[in-house]
C-alpha cells in the first residue's frame, strides 16, 4: 500500500466536504433525524494477548525485509522473519500447513471441516520499501529498531504491512488457543516482493491455488484503512474498503525532427514537437468515468448536506456536473479517470546542437473500465501520427474489475468492521495503486482491500516516508478484527 491509496480517498472526502461544506456526523449511515453525537463502544476481545502482538511486531520490524527497486533483498532478513513467526506462533505452526514459494513467500492452510465451502484468503506482505538515504536520522526512533515512543511503535513496515501480518498470526494463534476449529478453510498468503510488483510471490501462490481449483469466497488484502480526521473538516472516521484497483503503464513518446547547428535553428524541432504533444495531452485528459466513484458517493451521500447530498445519491443522473466539480481537485480527479503524467524527459546532448529526437516517459494509472489499449488509442489521437508511442516493456498492468458490494462476503466483512469500528462509515472505493490481491482477480469475485488500523494525517505521512508507525492503542482492535472475521467467515460456532 502506498501513501497515495489513503491520501486519494481522504482527498476525495475532503474535496466533497470542503468544497460543498461538510457537516460531519459520527456513525454509520443514518437519517438526519437519527444523527447524534454519541460514540458507540467497539467490540473488543479481552482475552487477546496485546503485549504479545506488540512484542512480535517489534521483532518483525527489526527484520530488515527491504526490497529494492531492482528486486534485490537480504535473504537472511526474510529467513529471520519466517523463523520469528515459527517461534512466536507455535499453535499456528502445529495446526496449519506451511508452504514456501520462491524462498520466502508463504502460504498457510487451515483446513476447514466442510470442503464444500469455498475458503477465505487473508493477505499481508512481508517486504518493505527502503528508507530514503540520509533520512534515517530524521525519524523519531530508528526505522528498524522497533522502538516504542509515546504510544507509537515506529518502524518501516509497521503499518505497511507487518502490522496487519502480525495481527493475522495473532488472531489465528488466539483462535487455536480457544480451541476453535474452522468449518470453512482459511488461507494466509504473505508475499515477499509486493513493493516491486509481486511477480515472484503473490502471483505464484495465486497460480498455485488456481491450479488446485481453489475459488475463494472472498480475499482480503491491505489497501484501505479507517481514515480519521485526516482533514480538520472531516470528523467522521471512514472505513475505506478497496473494491477495485487501478492498472498502470509507462509510455514513451518520441518526437523526431531536423537536427543541426543551433546558430541556424530548424523550425519545429524534435523538442518543440514533443513539448506540443505533452501540452496537448495535458489539455485533453482521458474522459472521466464517474461510475468508478459511484460506490463511494453512495456511501457518503447520507452524510453530505444540501445539493451535494442529493447529487451524490444520484451520481449517474448528475454525472457530468459531479465530474466537473471533481476535476478541480487532483485527488478526487484521480478517483474518476485514468491519469497520466510526464516523469522523465530526454533530448539533446550539447548546448549548441539541435537534437534529432526527444522523448518523454508518461506514467499512466488506468481506471477500471479503461484498458491499456484504449488509453494508447487516446494518446495517439491526441498527439498525432508524427509522435511515436511505445509501451515500456513489462510496465503494463490492466485495472481490476469491481468486487461485489452486495454479496455475503461483503456483508461479512463490513459487518465485522461495523462491530470493531462502530462509528465508522463504511465506504467502498477504487485504489489508485496496486496490491498483491490483484493476482486473485481471476479466482474470486470478491477481492477486498482493507487494514484494521486507524490512519490519520500523521500516520499517512509515514507510509513509505519518515516516521511510519502504528499506535499501541490500536493493537487489540486490529487483532479483534481478524479474530472476529475468521471466526464469523469460517463459521466457528461459539468462538469469539
Ligand atoms: Zn503494502
XYZ file of C-alpha atoms and ligand atoms in Angstrom:
497
model
C 0.000 0.000 0.000
C 1.343 3.428 -0.711
C 0.520 6.751 0.819
C -1.493 7.613 -2.277
C -4.006 4.892 -1.539
C -5.412 6.525 1.516
C -4.486 10.067 0.561
C -6.527 9.893 -2.595
C -9.566 8.673 -0.755
C -9.102 11.137 2.066
C -8.729 13.799 -0.555
C -11.935 12.669 -2.141
C -13.772 13.021 1.086
C -12.110 16.319 1.805
C -12.910 17.644 -1.641
C -16.526 16.744 -1.186
C -16.580 18.096 2.326
C -14.570 21.247 1.909
C -15.926 22.281 -1.463
C -19.571 21.974 -0.547
C -19.493 22.497 3.217
C -19.090 19.202 5.040
C -21.300 18.595 8.011
C -19.674 15.751 9.831
C -21.595 13.175 11.761
C -20.253 10.195 13.597
C -21.678 6.785 12.968
C -22.746 4.603 10.109
C -25.241 5.948 7.572
C -28.302 7.230 9.378
C -31.090 9.595 8.515
C -30.691 13.211 9.601
C -33.249 12.705 12.339
C -31.200 9.895 13.866
C -27.906 11.736 13.781
C -26.442 12.369 17.175
C -23.040 12.822 18.723
C -22.844 9.607 20.767
C -19.861 7.355 20.244
C -20.556 3.645 20.271
C -18.248 1.184 22.013
C -16.223 -1.058 19.748
C -16.476 -4.804 20.254
C -13.078 -5.894 21.616
C -11.939 -9.310 22.806
C -10.495 -9.045 26.310
C -8.514 -12.288 26.190
C -6.335 -11.205 23.294
C -2.666 -11.015 24.229
C -1.999 -7.441 23.203
C 1.548 -7.465 24.599
C 2.489 -10.500 22.526
C 1.210 -8.762 19.405
C 3.263 -5.665 20.190
C 6.392 -7.688 21.019
C 6.047 -9.696 17.802
C 5.585 -6.556 15.746
C 8.694 -5.006 17.274
C 10.657 -8.100 16.372
C 9.209 -8.163 12.858
C 10.276 -4.560 12.297
C 13.830 -5.488 13.330
C 13.971 -7.940 10.404
C 15.114 -5.686 7.574
C 12.988 -7.205 4.832
C 13.744 -4.319 2.499
C 13.231 -4.926 -1.195
C 14.995 -2.530 -3.541
C 13.744 -1.243 -6.893
C 15.988 -3.662 -8.782
C 14.343 -6.551 -6.914
C 17.325 -7.330 -4.648
C 16.922 -8.035 -0.940
C 18.668 -9.600 2.032
C 17.582 -13.258 2.175
C 18.670 -13.600 5.811
C 16.214 -10.911 6.876
C 13.296 -12.844 5.365
C 14.583 -16.073 6.954
C 14.687 -14.313 10.313
C 11.118 -13.073 9.915
C 9.949 -16.560 8.938
C 11.716 -18.122 11.937
C 10.308 -15.495 14.229
C 6.767 -16.426 13.140
C 7.518 -20.113 13.811
C 8.848 -19.382 17.291
C 6.201 -16.949 18.408
C 3.175 -18.764 16.977
C 3.623 -22.447 17.889
C -0.044 -23.402 17.554
C -0.283 -21.863 14.099
C 2.715 -23.898 13.032
C 1.428 -27.103 14.609
C -2.069 -26.900 13.127
C -1.696 -25.156 9.758
C 0.155 -26.384 6.653
C 3.004 -24.076 5.711
C 4.403 -23.894 2.182
C 7.163 -21.673 0.849
C 7.372 -20.272 -2.691
C 10.495 -18.803 -4.282
C 12.333 -18.919 -0.998
C 10.285 -16.551 1.115
C 6.685 -16.176 0.058
C 4.399 -18.061 2.430
C 1.138 -19.932 2.069
C -0.598 -21.251 5.196
C -3.623 -23.516 5.022
C -6.000 -24.014 7.936
C -8.193 -26.803 6.675
C -11.888 -26.444 7.393
C -14.170 -29.345 8.196
C -16.501 -28.742 5.244
C -14.643 -28.967 1.931
C -17.799 -27.909 0.070
C -17.424 -24.362 1.380
C -15.154 -22.012 -0.574
C -12.205 -20.821 1.529
C -11.252 -17.299 2.565
C -7.829 -15.787 1.835
C -6.152 -13.259 4.128
C -3.118 -11.456 2.711
C -0.277 -9.271 4.047
C 3.176 -8.919 2.505
C 6.495 -9.272 4.342
C 8.672 -6.906 2.310
C 9.055 -3.204 2.991
C 10.285 -0.241 0.974
C 13.748 1.164 1.745
C 14.277 4.164 3.984
C 15.435 7.021 1.782
C 19.143 7.708 2.121
C 20.129 10.312 4.707
C 16.646 10.431 6.239
C 17.172 7.770 8.964
C 18.217 10.404 11.475
C 15.016 12.350 10.882
C 12.938 9.521 12.370
C 11.597 9.978 15.919
C 13.003 6.464 16.543
C 15.291 4.454 14.252
C 13.283 2.774 11.451
C 14.479 -0.793 12.129
C 14.677 -0.823 15.936
C 11.004 -1.488 16.725
C 11.102 1.163 19.413
C 8.035 2.417 21.270
C 7.725 6.124 21.928
C 4.700 7.890 23.382
C 2.238 5.177 22.459
C 3.586 4.559 18.979
C 5.671 1.713 17.612
C 7.891 3.242 14.976
C 9.335 1.277 12.114
C 9.479 0.807 8.390
C 6.656 -1.595 7.618
C 4.875 -1.140 10.952
C 1.694 -0.218 9.064
C 2.675 -1.441 5.563
C 2.317 -4.355 6.082
C 3.804 -6.025 9.182
C 1.094 -4.671 11.490
C -1.635 -6.485 9.521
C 0.617 -9.554 9.049
C 1.284 -9.987 12.770
C -2.365 -9.239 13.591
C -3.434 -12.131 11.335
C -0.996 -14.559 13.038
C -2.005 -13.307 16.462
C -5.677 -13.861 15.592
C -5.149 -17.438 14.385
C -2.977 -18.293 17.408
C -5.648 -16.830 19.678
C -8.438 -18.796 17.991
C -6.396 -22.012 18.300
C -5.825 -21.296 21.993
C -9.599 -21.073 22.320
C -9.949 -24.468 20.677
C -11.695 -23.036 17.627
C -11.950 -25.169 14.503
C -12.867 -23.711 11.129
C -15.707 -25.148 9.097
C -14.524 -23.133 6.090
C -10.844 -23.366 5.070
C -8.670 -20.311 5.783
C -5.579 -19.431 3.744
C -2.912 -16.908 4.741
C -0.879 -15.566 1.819
C 2.226 -13.485 2.515
C 4.348 -12.398 -0.439
C 7.942 -11.200 -0.274
C 8.035 -8.821 -3.251
C 4.805 -6.790 -3.210
C 6.637 -3.478 -3.283
C 8.292 -4.431 -6.576
C 5.252 -5.940 -8.266
C 4.601 -9.283 -6.542
C 5.539 -11.355 -9.599
C 7.609 -13.914 -7.664
C 5.400 -14.015 -4.594
C 1.641 -13.490 -4.572
C 1.337 -14.143 -8.319
C 2.964 -17.572 -7.979
C 0.811 -18.503 -4.987
C -2.365 -17.358 -6.765
C -1.445 -19.522 -9.757
C -0.770 -22.476 -7.490
C -4.122 -22.105 -5.719
C -5.828 -21.703 -9.062
C -4.249 -24.950 -10.280
C -5.604 -26.649 -7.149
C -9.084 -25.485 -8.098
C -9.344 -23.023 -5.208
C -12.012 -20.378 -5.696
C -12.060 -18.133 -2.603
C -15.315 -16.954 -1.079
C -13.521 -13.677 -0.557
C -9.966 -12.338 -0.432
C -8.837 -9.611 1.966
C -5.564 -7.732 1.466
C -4.169 -4.343 2.507
C -5.301 -1.180 0.769
C -7.891 0.888 2.581
C -7.956 1.662 6.313
C -10.014 3.665 8.784
C -9.303 7.263 7.770
C -9.847 9.525 10.735
C -9.601 13.300 10.910
C -7.177 13.364 8.013
C -8.508 16.849 7.373
C -9.916 19.064 10.086
C -13.225 19.483 8.245
C -13.914 15.748 8.389
C -14.752 14.370 11.825
C -16.385 11.044 10.963
C -13.966 8.146 10.565
C -14.391 6.426 7.240
C -13.577 2.746 6.797
C -12.360 2.756 3.219
C -12.569 -0.662 1.625
C -10.959 -1.071 -1.783
C -13.273 -2.916 -4.163
C -11.097 -2.347 -7.235
C -7.672 -1.037 -8.107
C -6.220 0.902 -10.983
C -3.895 -0.619 -13.552
C -0.680 1.061 -14.610
C 1.551 1.511 -17.625
C 4.512 3.600 -18.712
C 4.517 5.055 -22.228
C 7.486 6.502 -24.065
C 6.639 9.193 -26.595
C 9.336 10.167 -29.080
C 9.369 13.138 -31.455
C 11.742 13.401 -34.397
C 12.923 16.481 -36.226
C 15.690 18.105 -38.186
C 18.961 18.455 -36.317
C 21.883 20.760 -36.933
C 23.759 23.731 -35.554
C 21.875 25.831 -33.062
C 23.005 29.016 -34.796
C 20.688 28.324 -37.735
C 17.849 26.501 -35.969
C 15.250 24.496 -37.841
C 11.590 25.244 -37.192
C 9.536 22.645 -35.322
C 12.469 20.713 -33.906
C 12.027 17.403 -32.067
C 11.916 19.145 -28.699
C 9.328 21.651 -29.869
C 7.130 18.869 -31.264
C 7.474 16.854 -28.077
C 6.550 19.887 -25.973
C 3.458 20.357 -28.125
C 2.456 16.733 -27.605
C 2.892 16.940 -23.828
C 0.873 20.149 -23.646
C -1.865 18.645 -25.833
C -2.154 15.608 -23.552
C -2.306 17.833 -20.502
C -5.206 19.708 -22.090
C -7.026 16.547 -23.207
C -7.137 14.034 -20.355
C -8.768 10.646 -20.768
C -12.535 11.141 -20.232
C -13.751 10.650 -16.652
C -15.689 7.577 -15.519
C -17.986 8.661 -12.733
C -19.031 5.007 -12.387
C -15.752 4.364 -10.600
C -16.820 6.839 -7.915
C -20.439 5.789 -7.644
C -19.986 3.324 -4.732
C -18.056 5.903 -2.679
C -20.611 8.628 -3.391
C -23.467 6.283 -2.498
C -21.844 5.512 0.857
C -21.243 9.163 1.686
C -24.413 10.663 0.251
C -26.342 10.384 3.538
C -23.634 12.401 5.220
C -23.477 15.208 2.723
C -25.665 18.240 3.134
C -27.824 20.077 0.650
C -27.344 19.863 -3.067
C -24.280 17.659 -2.949
C -26.098 15.042 -0.878
C -28.852 14.954 -3.487
C -26.370 14.798 -6.374
C -24.218 12.158 -4.677
C -27.289 9.988 -4.131
C -27.929 10.039 -7.887
C -24.399 10.038 -9.306
C -25.407 8.647 -12.659
C -28.013 11.314 -13.326
C -25.691 14.043 -12.069
C -22.549 12.568 -13.615
C -21.392 15.434 -15.779
C -21.943 18.051 -13.081
C -20.226 15.995 -10.377
C -17.402 15.135 -12.710
C -16.721 18.795 -13.417
C -16.646 19.583 -9.684
C -14.214 16.725 -9.008
C -11.950 17.673 -11.909
C -10.844 20.704 -9.896
C -9.333 18.528 -7.165
C -6.372 16.364 -8.171
C -7.069 13.662 -5.601
C -10.746 13.443 -6.446
C -9.939 13.559 -10.141
C -7.582 10.582 -9.766
C -10.558 8.566 -8.494
C -12.704 9.280 -11.537
C -10.366 8.889 -14.519
C -7.216 7.397 -15.973
C -4.383 9.785 -15.170
C -1.071 10.315 -16.924
C 1.893 12.443 -16.024
C 5.312 13.054 -17.614
C 8.011 11.747 -15.270
C 11.220 11.547 -17.365
C 12.224 13.747 -20.276
C 15.194 13.192 -22.568
C 16.621 15.035 -25.551
C 19.788 16.842 -26.536
C 23.405 16.368 -25.509
C 25.076 19.718 -26.122
C 24.012 23.314 -25.751
C 24.722 24.241 -29.376
C 23.424 21.083 -31.092
C 19.753 20.701 -32.082
C 18.819 17.070 -31.303
C 17.057 14.952 -33.916
C 14.970 13.132 -31.318
C 13.410 13.896 -27.936
C 11.307 11.663 -25.733
C 9.167 11.687 -22.626
C 8.056 8.906 -20.278
C 4.429 9.130 -19.202
C 3.316 7.203 -16.139
C -0.293 6.145 -16.615
C -2.767 4.886 -13.984
C -5.675 3.114 -15.631
C -9.141 3.328 -14.097
C -11.339 0.212 -14.201
C -13.352 0.427 -17.412
C -10.415 1.727 -19.451
C -7.719 -0.581 -20.815
C -4.091 -0.108 -21.791
C -5.226 -0.323 -25.429
C -7.977 2.280 -25.077
C -5.517 4.622 -23.345
C -2.908 4.174 -26.091
C -5.598 4.975 -28.679
C -6.496 8.123 -26.771
C -2.848 9.201 -26.608
C -2.363 8.565 -30.342
C -5.483 10.521 -31.231
C -4.225 13.496 -29.227
C -0.544 13.589 -30.231
C -0.983 12.617 -33.881
C 0.928 10.247 -36.109
C 4.231 12.104 -36.070
C 4.893 11.142 -32.461
C 5.981 7.554 -31.787
C 4.091 5.948 -28.908
C 5.596 2.855 -27.291
C 4.713 0.876 -24.155
C 7.774 0.358 -21.940
C 8.465 -3.357 -21.593
C 6.892 -5.025 -18.579
C 5.226 -1.822 -17.406
C 1.627 -2.635 -18.264
C -0.956 -3.953 -15.797
C -4.660 -3.756 -16.539
C -7.098 -2.331 -13.998
C -9.010 -4.814 -11.863
C -12.717 -5.405 -12.116
C -15.105 -4.345 -9.349
C -15.779 -6.690 -6.466
C -19.312 -7.013 -5.197
C -20.791 -4.774 -2.507
C -23.891 -6.876 -2.493
C -22.518 -10.321 -1.619
C -22.384 -12.417 1.546
C -18.624 -11.883 1.621
C -19.084 -8.117 1.618
C -21.777 -8.360 4.300
C -19.497 -10.500 6.466
C -16.508 -8.179 6.103
C -18.401 -4.944 6.647
C -20.376 -6.483 9.491
C -17.133 -7.137 11.380
C -15.793 -3.666 10.502
C -19.007 -2.283 11.978
C -18.518 -4.244 15.234
C -14.909 -3.184 15.730
C -15.200 0.354 14.328
C -18.832 1.161 15.173
C -18.521 4.875 14.455
C -17.023 4.488 11.004
C -18.885 4.959 7.757
C -18.016 2.010 5.518
C -17.150 3.363 2.076
C -16.105 1.282 -0.944
C -13.639 2.911 -3.316
C -11.085 2.339 -6.066
C -7.413 2.213 -5.082
C -5.174 4.373 -7.243
C -2.274 1.931 -6.755
C -1.748 -1.813 -6.988
C -1.733 -4.514 -4.292
C -0.849 -8.216 -4.338
C -4.561 -9.009 -4.246
C -4.913 -8.279 -7.965
C -3.441 -11.727 -8.691
C -6.590 -13.227 -7.169
C -8.884 -11.403 -9.582
C -9.496 -14.471 -11.703
C -10.034 -16.734 -8.683
C -12.650 -14.828 -6.710
C -15.447 -12.339 -7.420
C -14.873 -10.689 -4.070
C -11.405 -9.209 -3.581
C -11.320 -6.543 -0.862
C -8.567 -4.276 0.393
C -8.717 -3.064 3.995
C -6.431 -2.972 7.054
C -7.950 -2.643 10.540
C -5.844 0.322 11.610
C -6.835 3.931 12.125
C -4.878 6.175 9.799
C -4.752 9.893 10.442
C -2.689 12.625 8.812
C 0.415 11.751 10.855
C 0.176 8.053 10.017
C -0.295 8.880 6.339
C 2.915 10.880 6.221
C 4.820 7.868 7.495
C 3.707 5.450 4.764
C 6.731 4.950 2.513
C 8.071 8.101 4.236
C 9.661 9.163 7.519
C 8.170 8.084 10.876
C 5.968 5.159 9.834
C 4.181 3.941 12.970
C 1.155 2.248 14.449
C -0.429 3.222 17.750
C -0.060 0.637 20.515
C -3.643 1.509 21.480
C -4.835 0.094 18.131
C -3.382 -3.378 18.768
C -6.375 -5.010 20.433
C -8.744 -3.653 17.812
C -6.623 -4.992 14.928
C -6.341 -8.492 16.427
C -10.024 -8.498 17.402
C -10.912 -7.589 13.823
C -9.062 -10.548 12.301
C -10.209 -12.929 15.056
C -13.827 -11.997 14.515
C -13.548 -12.014 10.748
C -12.042 -15.507 10.724
C -14.470 -16.790 13.343
C -17.517 -15.446 11.522
C -16.372 -16.235 7.981
C -15.095 -19.722 8.850
C -18.235 -20.452 10.918
C -16.525 -21.226 14.168
C -19.702 -21.667 16.175
C -19.373 -20.277 19.704
C -15.955 -18.753 19.101
C -15.317 -15.121 19.979
Zn 1.853 -2.631 1.240
